mmCIF file of N, CA and C in Angstrom:
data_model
loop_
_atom_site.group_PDB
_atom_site.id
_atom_site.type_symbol
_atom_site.label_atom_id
_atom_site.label_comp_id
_atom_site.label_asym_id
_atom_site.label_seq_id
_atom_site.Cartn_x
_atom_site.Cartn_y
_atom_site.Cartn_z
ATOM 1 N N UNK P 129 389.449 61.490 85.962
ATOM 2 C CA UNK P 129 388.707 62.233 86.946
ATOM 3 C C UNK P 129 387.208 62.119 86.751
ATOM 4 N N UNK P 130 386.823 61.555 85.767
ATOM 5 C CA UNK P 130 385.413 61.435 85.161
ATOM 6 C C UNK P 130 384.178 61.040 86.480
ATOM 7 N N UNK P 131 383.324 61.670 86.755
ATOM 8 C CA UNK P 131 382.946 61.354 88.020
ATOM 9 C C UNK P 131 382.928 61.872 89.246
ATOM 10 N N UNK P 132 384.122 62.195 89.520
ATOM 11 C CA UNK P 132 384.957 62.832 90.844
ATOM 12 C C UNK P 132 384.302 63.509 91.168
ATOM 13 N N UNK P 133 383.789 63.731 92.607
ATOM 14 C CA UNK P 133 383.153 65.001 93.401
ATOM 15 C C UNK P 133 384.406 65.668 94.200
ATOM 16 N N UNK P 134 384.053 66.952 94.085
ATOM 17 C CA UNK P 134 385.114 67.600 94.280
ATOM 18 C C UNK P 134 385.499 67.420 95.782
ATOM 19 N N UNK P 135 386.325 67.510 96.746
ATOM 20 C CA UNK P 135 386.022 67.153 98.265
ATOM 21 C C UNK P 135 386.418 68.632 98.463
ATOM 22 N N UNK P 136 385.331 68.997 99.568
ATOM 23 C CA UNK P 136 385.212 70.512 99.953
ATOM 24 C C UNK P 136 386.269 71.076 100.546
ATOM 25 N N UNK P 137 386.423 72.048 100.291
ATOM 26 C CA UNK P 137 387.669 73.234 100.825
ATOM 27 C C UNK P 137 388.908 72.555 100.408
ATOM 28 N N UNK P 138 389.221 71.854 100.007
ATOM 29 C CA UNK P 138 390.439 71.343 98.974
ATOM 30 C C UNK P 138 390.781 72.724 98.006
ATOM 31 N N UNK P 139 389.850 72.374 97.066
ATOM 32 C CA UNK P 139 389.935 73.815 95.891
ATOM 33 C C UNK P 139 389.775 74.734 95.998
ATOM 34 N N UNK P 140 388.458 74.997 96.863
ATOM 35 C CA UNK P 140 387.889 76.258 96.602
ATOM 36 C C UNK P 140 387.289 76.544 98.324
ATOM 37 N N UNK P 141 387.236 77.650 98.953
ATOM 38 C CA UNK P 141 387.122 77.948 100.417
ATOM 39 C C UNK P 141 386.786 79.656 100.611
ATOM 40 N N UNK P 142 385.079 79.605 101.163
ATOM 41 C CA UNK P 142 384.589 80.593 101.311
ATOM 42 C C UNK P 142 385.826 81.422 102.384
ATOM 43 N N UNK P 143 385.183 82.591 101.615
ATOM 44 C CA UNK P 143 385.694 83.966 102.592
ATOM 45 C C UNK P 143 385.794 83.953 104.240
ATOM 46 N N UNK P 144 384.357 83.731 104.507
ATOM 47 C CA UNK P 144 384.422 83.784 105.965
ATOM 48 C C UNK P 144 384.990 82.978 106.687
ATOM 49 N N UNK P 145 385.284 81.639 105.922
ATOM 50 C CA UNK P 145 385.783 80.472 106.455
ATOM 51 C C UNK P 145 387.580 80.979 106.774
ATOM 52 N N UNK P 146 388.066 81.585 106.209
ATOM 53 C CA UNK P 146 389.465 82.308 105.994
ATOM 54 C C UNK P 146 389.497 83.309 106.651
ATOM 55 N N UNK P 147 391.472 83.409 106.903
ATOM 56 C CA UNK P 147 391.797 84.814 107.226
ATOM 57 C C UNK P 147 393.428 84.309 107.554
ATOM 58 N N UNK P 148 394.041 85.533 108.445
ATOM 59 C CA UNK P 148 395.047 85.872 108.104
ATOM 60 C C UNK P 148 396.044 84.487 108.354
ATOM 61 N N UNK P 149 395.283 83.498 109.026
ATOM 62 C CA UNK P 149 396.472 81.995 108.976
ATOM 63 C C UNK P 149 395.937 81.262 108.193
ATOM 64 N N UNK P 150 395.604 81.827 106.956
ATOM 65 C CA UNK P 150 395.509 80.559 105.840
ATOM 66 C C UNK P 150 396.306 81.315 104.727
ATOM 67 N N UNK P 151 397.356 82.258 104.851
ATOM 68 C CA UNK P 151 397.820 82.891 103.733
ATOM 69 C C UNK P 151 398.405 81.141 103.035
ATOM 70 N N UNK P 152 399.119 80.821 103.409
ATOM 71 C CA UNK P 152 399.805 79.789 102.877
ATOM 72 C C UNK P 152 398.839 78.934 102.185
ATOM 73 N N UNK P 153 397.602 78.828 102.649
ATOM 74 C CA UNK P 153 396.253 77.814 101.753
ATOM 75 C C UNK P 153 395.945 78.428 100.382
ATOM 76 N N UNK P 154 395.799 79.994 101.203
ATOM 77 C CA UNK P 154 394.660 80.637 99.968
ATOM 78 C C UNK P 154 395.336 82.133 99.257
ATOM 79 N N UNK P 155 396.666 82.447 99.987
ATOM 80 C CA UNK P 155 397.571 83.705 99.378
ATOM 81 C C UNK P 155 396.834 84.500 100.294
ATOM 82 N N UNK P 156 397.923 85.947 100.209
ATOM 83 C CA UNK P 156 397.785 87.049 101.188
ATOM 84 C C UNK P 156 396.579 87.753 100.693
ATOM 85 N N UNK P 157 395.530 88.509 100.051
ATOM 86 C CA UNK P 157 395.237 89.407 99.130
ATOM 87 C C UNK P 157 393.644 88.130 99.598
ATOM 88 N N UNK P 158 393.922 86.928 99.403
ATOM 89 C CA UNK P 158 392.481 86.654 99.494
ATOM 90 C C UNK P 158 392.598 86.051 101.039
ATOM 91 N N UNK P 159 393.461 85.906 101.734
ATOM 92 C CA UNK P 159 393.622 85.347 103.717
ATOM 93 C C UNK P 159 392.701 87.416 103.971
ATOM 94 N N UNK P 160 393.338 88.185 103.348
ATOM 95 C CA UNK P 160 392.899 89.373 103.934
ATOM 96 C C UNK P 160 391.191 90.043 103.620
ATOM 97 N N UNK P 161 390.698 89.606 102.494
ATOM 98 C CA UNK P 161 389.457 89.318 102.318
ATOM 99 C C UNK P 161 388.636 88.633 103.235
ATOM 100 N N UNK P 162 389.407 87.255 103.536
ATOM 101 C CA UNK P 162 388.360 86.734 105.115
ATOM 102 C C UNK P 162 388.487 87.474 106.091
ATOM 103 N N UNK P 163 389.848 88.387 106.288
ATOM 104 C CA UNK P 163 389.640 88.777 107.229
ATOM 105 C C UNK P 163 388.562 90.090 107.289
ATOM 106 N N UNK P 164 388.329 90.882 106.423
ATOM 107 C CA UNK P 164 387.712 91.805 105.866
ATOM 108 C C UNK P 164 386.236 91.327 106.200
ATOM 109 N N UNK P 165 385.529 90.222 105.378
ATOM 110 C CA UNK P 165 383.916 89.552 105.657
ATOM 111 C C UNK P 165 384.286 89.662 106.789
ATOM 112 N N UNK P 166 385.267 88.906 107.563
ATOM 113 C CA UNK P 166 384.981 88.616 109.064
ATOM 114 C C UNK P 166 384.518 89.851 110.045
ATOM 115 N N UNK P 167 385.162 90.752 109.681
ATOM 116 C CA UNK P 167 385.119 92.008 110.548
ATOM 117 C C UNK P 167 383.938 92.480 110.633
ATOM 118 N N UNK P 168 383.505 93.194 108.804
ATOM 119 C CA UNK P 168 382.460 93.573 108.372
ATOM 120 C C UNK P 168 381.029 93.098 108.660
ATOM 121 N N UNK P 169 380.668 91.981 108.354
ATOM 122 C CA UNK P 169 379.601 91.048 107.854
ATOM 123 C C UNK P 169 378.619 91.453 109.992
ATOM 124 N N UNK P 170 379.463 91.156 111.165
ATOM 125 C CA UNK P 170 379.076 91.227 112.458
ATOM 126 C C UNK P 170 378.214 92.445 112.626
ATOM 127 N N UNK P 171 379.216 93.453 112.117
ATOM 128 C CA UNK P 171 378.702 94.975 112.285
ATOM 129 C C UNK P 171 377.422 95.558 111.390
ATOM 130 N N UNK P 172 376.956 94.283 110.965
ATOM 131 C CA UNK P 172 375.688 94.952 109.951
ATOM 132 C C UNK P 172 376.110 95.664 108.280
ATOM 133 N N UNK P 173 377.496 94.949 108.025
ATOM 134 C CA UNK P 173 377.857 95.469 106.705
ATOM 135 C C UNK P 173 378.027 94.745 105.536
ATOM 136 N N UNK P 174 377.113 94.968 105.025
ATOM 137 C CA UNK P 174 376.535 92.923 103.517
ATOM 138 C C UNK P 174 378.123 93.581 102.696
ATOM 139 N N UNK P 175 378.320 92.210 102.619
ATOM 140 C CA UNK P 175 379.392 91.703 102.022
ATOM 141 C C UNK P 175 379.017 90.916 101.102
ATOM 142 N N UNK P 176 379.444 90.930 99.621
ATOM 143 C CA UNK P 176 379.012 90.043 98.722
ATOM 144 C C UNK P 176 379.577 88.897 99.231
ATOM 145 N N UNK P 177 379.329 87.831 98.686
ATOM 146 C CA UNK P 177 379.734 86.020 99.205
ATOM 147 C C UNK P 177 380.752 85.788 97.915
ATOM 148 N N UNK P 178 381.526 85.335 98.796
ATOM 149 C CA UNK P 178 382.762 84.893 97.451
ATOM 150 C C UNK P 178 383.659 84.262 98.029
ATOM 151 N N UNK P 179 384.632 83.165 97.032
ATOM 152 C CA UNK P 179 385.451 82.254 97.485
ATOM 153 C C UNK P 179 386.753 82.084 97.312
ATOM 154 N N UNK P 180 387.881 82.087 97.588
ATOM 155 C CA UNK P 180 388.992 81.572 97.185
ATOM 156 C C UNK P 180 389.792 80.500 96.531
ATOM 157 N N UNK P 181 390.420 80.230 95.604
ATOM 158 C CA UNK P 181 390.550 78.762 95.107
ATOM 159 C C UNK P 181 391.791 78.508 95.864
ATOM 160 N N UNK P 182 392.339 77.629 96.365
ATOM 161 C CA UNK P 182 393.528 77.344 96.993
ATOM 162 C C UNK P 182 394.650 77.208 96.398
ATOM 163 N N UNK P 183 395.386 77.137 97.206
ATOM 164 C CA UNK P 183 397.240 76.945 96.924
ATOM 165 C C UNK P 183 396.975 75.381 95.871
ATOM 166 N N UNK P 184 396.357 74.230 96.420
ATOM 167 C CA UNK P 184 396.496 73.230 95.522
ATOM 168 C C UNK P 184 395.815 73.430 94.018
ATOM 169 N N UNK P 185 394.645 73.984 93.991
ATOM 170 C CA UNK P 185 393.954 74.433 93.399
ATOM 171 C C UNK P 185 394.874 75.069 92.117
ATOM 172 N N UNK P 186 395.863 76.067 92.609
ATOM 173 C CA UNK P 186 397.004 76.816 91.159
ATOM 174 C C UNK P 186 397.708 75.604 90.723
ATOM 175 N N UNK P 187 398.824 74.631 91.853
ATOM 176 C CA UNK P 187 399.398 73.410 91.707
ATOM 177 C C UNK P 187 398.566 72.663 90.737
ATOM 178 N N UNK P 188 397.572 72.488 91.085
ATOM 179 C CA UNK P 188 396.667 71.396 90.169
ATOM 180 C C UNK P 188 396.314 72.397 88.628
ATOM 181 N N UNK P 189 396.268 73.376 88.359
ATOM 182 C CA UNK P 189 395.959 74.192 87.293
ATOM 183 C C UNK P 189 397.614 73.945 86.568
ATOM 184 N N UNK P 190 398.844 74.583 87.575
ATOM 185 C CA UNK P 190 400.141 74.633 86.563
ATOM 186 C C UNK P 190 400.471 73.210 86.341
ATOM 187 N N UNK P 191 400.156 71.730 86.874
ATOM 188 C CA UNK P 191 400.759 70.599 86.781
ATOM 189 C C UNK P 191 399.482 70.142 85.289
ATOM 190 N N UNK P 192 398.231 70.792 85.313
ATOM 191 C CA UNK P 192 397.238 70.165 84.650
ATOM 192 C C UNK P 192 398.156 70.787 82.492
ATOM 193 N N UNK P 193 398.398 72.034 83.161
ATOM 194 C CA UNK P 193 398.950 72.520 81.850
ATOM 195 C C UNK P 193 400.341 72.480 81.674
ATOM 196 N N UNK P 194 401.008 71.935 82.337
ATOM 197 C CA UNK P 194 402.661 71.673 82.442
ATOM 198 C C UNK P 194 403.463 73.133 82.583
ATOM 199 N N UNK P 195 402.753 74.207 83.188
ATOM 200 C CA UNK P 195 403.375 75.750 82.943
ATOM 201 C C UNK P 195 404.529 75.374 83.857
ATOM 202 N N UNK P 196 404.952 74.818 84.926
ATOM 203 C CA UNK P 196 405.991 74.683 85.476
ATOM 204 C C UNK P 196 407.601 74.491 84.498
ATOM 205 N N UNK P 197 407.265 73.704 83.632
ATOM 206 C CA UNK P 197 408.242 73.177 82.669
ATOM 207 C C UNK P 197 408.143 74.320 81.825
ATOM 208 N N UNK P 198 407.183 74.599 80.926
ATOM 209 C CA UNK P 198 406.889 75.864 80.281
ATOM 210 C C UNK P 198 407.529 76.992 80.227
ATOM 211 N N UNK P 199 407.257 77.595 81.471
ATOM 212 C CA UNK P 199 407.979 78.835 82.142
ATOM 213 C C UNK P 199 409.209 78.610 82.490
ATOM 214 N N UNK P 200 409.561 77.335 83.078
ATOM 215 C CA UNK P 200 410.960 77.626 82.920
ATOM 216 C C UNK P 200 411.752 77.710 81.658
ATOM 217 N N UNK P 201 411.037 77.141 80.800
ATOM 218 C CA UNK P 201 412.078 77.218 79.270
ATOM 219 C C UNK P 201 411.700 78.760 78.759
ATOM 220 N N UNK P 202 410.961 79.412 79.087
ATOM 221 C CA UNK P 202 410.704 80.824 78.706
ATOM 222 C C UNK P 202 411.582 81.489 79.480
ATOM 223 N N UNK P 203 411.497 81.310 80.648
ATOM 224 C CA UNK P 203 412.854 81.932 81.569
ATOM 225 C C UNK P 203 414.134 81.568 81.559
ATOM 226 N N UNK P 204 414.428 80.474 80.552
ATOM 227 C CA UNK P 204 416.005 80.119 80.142
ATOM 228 C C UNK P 204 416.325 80.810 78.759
ATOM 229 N N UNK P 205 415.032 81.523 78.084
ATOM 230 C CA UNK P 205 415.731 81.969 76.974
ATOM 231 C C UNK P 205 416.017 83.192 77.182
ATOM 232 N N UNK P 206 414.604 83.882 78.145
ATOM 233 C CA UNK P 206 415.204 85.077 78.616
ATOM 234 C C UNK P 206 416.478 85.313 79.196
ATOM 235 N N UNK P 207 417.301 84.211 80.023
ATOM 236 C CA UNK P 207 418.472 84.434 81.088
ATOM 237 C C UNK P 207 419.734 84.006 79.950
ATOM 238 N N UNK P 208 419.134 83.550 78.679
ATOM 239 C CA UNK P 208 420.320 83.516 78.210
ATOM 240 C C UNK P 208 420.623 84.476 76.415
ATOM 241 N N UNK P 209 419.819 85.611 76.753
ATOM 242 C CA UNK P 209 419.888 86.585 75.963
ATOM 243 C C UNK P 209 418.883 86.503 74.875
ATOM 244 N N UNK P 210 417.895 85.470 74.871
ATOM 245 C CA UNK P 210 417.033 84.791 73.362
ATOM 246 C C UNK P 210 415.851 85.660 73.360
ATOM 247 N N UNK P 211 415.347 86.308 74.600
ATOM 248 C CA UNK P 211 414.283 87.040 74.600
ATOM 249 C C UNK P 211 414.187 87.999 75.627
ATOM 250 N N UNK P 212 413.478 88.888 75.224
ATOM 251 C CA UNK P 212 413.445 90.087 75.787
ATOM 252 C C UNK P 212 412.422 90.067 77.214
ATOM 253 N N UNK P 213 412.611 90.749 78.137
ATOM 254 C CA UNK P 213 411.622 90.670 79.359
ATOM 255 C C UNK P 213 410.796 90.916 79.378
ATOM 256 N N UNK P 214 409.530 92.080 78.688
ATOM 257 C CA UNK P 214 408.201 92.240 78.106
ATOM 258 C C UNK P 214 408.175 90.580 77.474
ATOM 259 N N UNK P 215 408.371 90.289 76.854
ATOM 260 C CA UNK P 215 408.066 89.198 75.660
ATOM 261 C C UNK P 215 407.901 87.920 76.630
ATOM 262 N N UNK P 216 408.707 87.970 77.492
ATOM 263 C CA UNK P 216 408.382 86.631 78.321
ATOM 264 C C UNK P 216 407.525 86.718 79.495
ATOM 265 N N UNK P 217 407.508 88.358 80.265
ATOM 266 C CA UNK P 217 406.260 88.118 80.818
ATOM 267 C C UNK P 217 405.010 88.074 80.153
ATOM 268 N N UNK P 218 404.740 88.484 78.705
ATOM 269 C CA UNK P 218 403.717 88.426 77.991
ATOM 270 C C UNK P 218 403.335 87.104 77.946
ATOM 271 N N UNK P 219 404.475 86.146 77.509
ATOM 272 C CA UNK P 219 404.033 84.695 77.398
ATOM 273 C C UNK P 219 403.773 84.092 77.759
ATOM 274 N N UNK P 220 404.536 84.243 79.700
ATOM 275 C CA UNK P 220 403.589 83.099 80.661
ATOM 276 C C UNK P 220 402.311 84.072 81.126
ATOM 277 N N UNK P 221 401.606 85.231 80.601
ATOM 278 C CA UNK P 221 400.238 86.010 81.230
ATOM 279 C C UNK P 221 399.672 85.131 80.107
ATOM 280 N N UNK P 222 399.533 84.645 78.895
ATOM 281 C CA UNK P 222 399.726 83.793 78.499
ATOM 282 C C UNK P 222 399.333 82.647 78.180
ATOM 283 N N UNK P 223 400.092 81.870 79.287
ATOM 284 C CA UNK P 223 399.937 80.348 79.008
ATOM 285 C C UNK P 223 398.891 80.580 80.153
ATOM 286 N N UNK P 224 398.712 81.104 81.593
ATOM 287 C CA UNK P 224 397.534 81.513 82.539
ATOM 288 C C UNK P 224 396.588 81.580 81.587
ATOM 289 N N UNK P 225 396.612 82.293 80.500
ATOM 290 C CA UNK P 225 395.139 83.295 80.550
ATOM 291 C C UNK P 225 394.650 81.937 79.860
ATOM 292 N N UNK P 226 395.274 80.770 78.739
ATOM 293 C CA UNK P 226 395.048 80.190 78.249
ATOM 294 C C UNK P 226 394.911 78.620 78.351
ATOM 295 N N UNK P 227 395.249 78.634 79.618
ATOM 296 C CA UNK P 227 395.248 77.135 80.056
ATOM 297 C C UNK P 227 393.949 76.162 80.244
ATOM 298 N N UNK P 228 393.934 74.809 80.294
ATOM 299 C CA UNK P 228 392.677 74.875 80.727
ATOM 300 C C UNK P 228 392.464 73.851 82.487
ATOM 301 N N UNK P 229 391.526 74.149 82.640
ATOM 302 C CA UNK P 229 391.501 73.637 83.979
ATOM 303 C C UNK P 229 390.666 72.572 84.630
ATOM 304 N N UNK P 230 391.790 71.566 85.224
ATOM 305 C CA UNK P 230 391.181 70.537 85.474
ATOM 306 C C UNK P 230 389.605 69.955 85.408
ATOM 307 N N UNK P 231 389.044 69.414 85.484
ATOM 308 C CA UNK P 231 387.816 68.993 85.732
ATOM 309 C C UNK P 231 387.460 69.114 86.907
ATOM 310 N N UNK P 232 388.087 68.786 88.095
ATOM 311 C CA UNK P 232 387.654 68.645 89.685
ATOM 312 C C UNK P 232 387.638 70.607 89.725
ATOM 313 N N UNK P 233 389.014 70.837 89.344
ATOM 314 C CA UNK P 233 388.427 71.946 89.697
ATOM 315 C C UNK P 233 387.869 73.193 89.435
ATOM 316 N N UNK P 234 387.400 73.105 87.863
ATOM 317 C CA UNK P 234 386.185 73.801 87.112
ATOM 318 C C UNK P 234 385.077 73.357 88.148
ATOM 319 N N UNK P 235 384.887 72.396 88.157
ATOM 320 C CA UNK P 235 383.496 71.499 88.886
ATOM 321 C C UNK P 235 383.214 72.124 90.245
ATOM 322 N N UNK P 236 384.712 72.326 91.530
ATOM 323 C CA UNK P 236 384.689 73.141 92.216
ATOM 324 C C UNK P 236 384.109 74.591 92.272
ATOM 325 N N UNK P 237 384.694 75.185 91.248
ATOM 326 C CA UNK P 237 384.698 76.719 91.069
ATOM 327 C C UNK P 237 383.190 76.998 90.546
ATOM 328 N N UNK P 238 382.571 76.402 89.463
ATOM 329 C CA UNK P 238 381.304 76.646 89.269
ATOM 330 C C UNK P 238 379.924 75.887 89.811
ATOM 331 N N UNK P 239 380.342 75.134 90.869
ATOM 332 C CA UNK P 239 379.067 74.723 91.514
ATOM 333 C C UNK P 239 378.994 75.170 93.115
#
């Protein structure tokens, strides 16, 4: 990836640009945030500026750290009596909190 410019709204996609038909791009919780700037921002009400990282954006984070494979072997020990259910949601909050993240889209998120 050495190089790579990130190509816009791939990863990462302002607020206002969003709303309630991009749940599937950007999840419910931040589609309802655009819709929120959208409303607000007309009527004279400052809205801080902020962005969403996308649906590919997590894909590219769980494929960058293999949590797909991961989690499922954490969820086969849980389903087959090896660990307890605290213990395995602890582990994949986890492998999230601890992963690291691509280059394109660190590069996204902080520029």
């Amino acid at each position: 990836m050495g190089g790579k410019l990130p190509r816009p709204g791939r990863l990462t996609v302002w607020f206002e640009e969003i709303g309630r038909g991009d749940v599937g791009r950007v999840g419910g919780k931040n589609a309802s945030l655009g819709e929120m700037v959208q409303a607000l921002a007309p009527r004279g009400i400052r809205v801080p500026p902020g962005f969403a990282t996308t649906a590919e954006a997590y894909w590219d984070f769980m494929q960058a750290n293999q949590l797909k494979e991961r989690i499922q072997d954490l969820l086969g020990d849980l389903v087959a009596g090896k660990a307890a259910l605290a213990e395995t949601g602890q582990a994949i909050r986890e492998l999230f909190l601890h992963g690291d993240w691509p280059e394109e889209t660190a590069a996204a998120i902080t520029t």
